[in-house]
Short mmCIF file of C-alpha atoms in Angstrom, two decimals:
data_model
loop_
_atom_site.label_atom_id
_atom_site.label_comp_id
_atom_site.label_asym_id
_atom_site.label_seq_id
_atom_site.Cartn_x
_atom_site.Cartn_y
_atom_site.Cartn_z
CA UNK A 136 135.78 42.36 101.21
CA UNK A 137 135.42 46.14 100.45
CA UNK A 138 133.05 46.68 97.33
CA UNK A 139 134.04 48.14 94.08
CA UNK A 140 133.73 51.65 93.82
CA UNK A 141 131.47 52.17 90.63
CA UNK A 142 129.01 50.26 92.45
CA UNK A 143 127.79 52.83 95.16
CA UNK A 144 127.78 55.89 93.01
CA UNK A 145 124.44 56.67 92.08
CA UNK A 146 123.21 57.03 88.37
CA UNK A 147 123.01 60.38 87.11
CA UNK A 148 120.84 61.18 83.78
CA UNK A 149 122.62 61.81 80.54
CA UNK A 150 121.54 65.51 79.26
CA UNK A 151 124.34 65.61 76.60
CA UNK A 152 122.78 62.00 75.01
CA UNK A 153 120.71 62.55 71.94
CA UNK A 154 117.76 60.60 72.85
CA UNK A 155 116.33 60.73 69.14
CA UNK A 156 119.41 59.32 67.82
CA UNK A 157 119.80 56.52 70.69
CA UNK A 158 115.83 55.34 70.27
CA UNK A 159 116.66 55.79 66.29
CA UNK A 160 120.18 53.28 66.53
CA UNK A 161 118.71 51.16 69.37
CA UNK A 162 115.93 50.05 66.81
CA UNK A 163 118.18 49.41 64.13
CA UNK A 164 120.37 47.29 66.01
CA UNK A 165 117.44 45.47 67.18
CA UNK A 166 116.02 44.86 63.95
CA UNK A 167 118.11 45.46 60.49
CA UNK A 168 117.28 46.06 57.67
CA UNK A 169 117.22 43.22 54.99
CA UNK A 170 118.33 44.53 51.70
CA UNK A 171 116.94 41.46 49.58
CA UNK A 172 112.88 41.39 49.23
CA UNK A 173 112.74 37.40 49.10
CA UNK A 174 114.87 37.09 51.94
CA UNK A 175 112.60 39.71 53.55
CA UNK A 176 109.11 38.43 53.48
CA UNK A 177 110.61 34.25 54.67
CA UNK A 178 112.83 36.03 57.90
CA UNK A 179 111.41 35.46 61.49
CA UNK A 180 112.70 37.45 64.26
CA UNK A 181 111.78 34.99 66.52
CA UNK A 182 114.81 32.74 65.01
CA UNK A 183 118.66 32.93 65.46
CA UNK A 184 120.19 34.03 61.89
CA UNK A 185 121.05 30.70 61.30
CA UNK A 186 118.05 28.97 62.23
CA UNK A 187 116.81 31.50 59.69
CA UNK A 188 119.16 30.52 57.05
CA UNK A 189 118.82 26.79 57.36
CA UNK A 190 114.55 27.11 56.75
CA UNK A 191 115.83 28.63 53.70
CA UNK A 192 118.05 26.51 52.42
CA UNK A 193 120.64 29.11 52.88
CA UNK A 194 124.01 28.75 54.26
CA UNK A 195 125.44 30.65 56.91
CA UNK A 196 129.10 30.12 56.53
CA UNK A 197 130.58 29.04 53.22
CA UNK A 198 132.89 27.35 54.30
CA UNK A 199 131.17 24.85 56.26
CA UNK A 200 128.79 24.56 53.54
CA UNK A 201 131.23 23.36 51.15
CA UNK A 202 133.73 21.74 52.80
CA UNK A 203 137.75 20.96 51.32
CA UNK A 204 138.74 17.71 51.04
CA UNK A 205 141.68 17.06 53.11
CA UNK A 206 144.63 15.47 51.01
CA UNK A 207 145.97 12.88 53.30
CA UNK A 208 145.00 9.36 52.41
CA UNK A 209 142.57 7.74 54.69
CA UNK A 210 142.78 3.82 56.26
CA UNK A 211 139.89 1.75 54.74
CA UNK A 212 136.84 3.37 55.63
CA UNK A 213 133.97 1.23 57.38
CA UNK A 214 130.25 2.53 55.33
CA UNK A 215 130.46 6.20 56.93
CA UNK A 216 126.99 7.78 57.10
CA UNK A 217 126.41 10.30 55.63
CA UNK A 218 124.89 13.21 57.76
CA UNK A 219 121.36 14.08 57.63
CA UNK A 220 120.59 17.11 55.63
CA UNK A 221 118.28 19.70 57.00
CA UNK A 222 115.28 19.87 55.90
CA UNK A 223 114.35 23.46 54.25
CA UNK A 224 110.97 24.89 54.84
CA UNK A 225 110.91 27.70 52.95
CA UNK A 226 112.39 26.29 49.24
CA UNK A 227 110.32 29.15 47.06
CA UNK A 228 112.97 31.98 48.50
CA UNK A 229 116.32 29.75 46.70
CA UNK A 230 113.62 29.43 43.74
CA UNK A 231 113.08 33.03 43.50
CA UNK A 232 116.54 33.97 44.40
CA UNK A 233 117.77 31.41 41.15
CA UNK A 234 115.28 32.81 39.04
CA UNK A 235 116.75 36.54 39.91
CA UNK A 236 120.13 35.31 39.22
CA UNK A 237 119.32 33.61 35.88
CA UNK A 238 118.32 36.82 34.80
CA UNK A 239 120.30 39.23 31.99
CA UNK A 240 122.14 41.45 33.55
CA UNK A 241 121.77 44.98 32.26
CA UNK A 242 124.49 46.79 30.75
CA UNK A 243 124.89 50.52 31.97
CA UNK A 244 127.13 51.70 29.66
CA UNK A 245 125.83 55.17 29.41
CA UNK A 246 128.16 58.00 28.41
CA UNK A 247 128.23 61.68 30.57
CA UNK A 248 126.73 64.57 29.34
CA UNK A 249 130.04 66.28 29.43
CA UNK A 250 131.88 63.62 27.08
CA UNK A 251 128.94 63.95 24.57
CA UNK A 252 129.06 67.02 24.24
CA UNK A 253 132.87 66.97 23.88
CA UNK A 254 132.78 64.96 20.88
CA UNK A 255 129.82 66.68 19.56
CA UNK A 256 131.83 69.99 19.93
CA UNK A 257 134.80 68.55 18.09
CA UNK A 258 132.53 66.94 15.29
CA UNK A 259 131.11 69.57 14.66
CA UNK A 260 134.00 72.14 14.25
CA UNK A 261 136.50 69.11 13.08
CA UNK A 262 134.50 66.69 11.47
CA UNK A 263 136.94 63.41 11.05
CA UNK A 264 139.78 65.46 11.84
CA UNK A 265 141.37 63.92 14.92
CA UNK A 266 144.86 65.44 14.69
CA UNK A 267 142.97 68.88 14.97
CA UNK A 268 140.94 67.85 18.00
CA UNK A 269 143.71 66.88 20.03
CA UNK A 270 145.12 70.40 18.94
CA UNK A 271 141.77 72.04 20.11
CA UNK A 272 141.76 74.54 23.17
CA UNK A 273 138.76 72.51 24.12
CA UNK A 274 140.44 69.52 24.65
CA UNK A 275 141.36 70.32 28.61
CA UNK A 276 142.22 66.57 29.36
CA UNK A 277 144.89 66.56 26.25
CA UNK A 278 143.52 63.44 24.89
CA UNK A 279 145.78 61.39 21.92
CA UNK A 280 143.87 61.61 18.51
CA UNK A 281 143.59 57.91 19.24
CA UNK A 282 141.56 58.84 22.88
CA UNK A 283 139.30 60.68 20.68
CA UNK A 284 138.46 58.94 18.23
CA UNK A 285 137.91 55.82 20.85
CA UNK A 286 135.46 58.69 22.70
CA UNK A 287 133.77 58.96 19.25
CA UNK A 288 133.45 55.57 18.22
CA UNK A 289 132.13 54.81 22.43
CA UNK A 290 129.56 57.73 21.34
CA UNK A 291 128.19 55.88 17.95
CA UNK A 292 127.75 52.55 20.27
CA UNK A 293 125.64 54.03 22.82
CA UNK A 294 123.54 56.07 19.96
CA UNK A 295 123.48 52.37 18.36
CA UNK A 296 122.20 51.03 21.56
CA UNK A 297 119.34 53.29 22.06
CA UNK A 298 118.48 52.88 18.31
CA UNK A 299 118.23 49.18 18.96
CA UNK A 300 115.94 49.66 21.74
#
């Protein structure tokens, strides 16, 4: 049988590859980066991802994790076994990743600098006067009387807020 012909032709070097980039990607690929600390510090690259998982206590897929019940009735069933659940070796990283999740989550409801000082602009040269900030020249977006005075009344909250703090 006659060989292929991509076989025979010798290899020729690459001057047009970026070898910074290739060593750069190459090591990424090889080793990525994990975004969660606890998850971080328990991984060993010796182990498949889901070897890695399972130590953890973590699953892999979701779906196998939890699995439906199926809605067709079943014959009598003979004491089924249940299966053996894998032991976890690393329990402190579902700890740790609980305790994170427990935690308040904070609320960044900060305003921009350009809507505060909008409404500071049309306090000041309005006071309570919506009807005459929607009139304003300043008022590029053409916001209701109703938008603005939501805008102000977002604008006491987060000077509330801070005040609280």
């Amino acid at each position: 049988m006659p060989k292929a012909k991509g076989k025979t032709r010798r290899q020729k070097f690459g001057y047009k590859v970026n070898r910074k980039c290739l060593n750069r990607n190459a090591g990424r690929k090889a080793a990525p980066w994990i975004e969660c600390p606890h998850i971080r510090h328990a991984w060993d690259h010796t182990k498949s991802v889901k070897q890695n998982l399972a130590e953890m206590g973590l699953a892999m897929d979701p779906n196998k994790a939890v699995p439906l019940s199926k809605r067709k009735v079943k014959a009598m069933e003979v004491d089924a076994e249940e299966r053996p659940k894998d032991l976890v070796w690393k329990p402190y990283v579902v700890n740790e990743l609980e305790a994170e999740a427990s935690l308040p989550e904070k609320k960044g409801n900060t305003l921009s600098r350009d809507l505060i000082e909008y409404v500071h602009y049309m306090v000041e040269n309005h006071g309570e006067d919506y009807k005459a900030m929607a009139r304003d020249e300043k008022n590029y977006y053409q916001d209701t009387p109703e938008q603005i005075q939501n805008k102000w009344q977002a604008f006491i909250d987060s000077l509330q807020k801070k005040m609280e703090k």
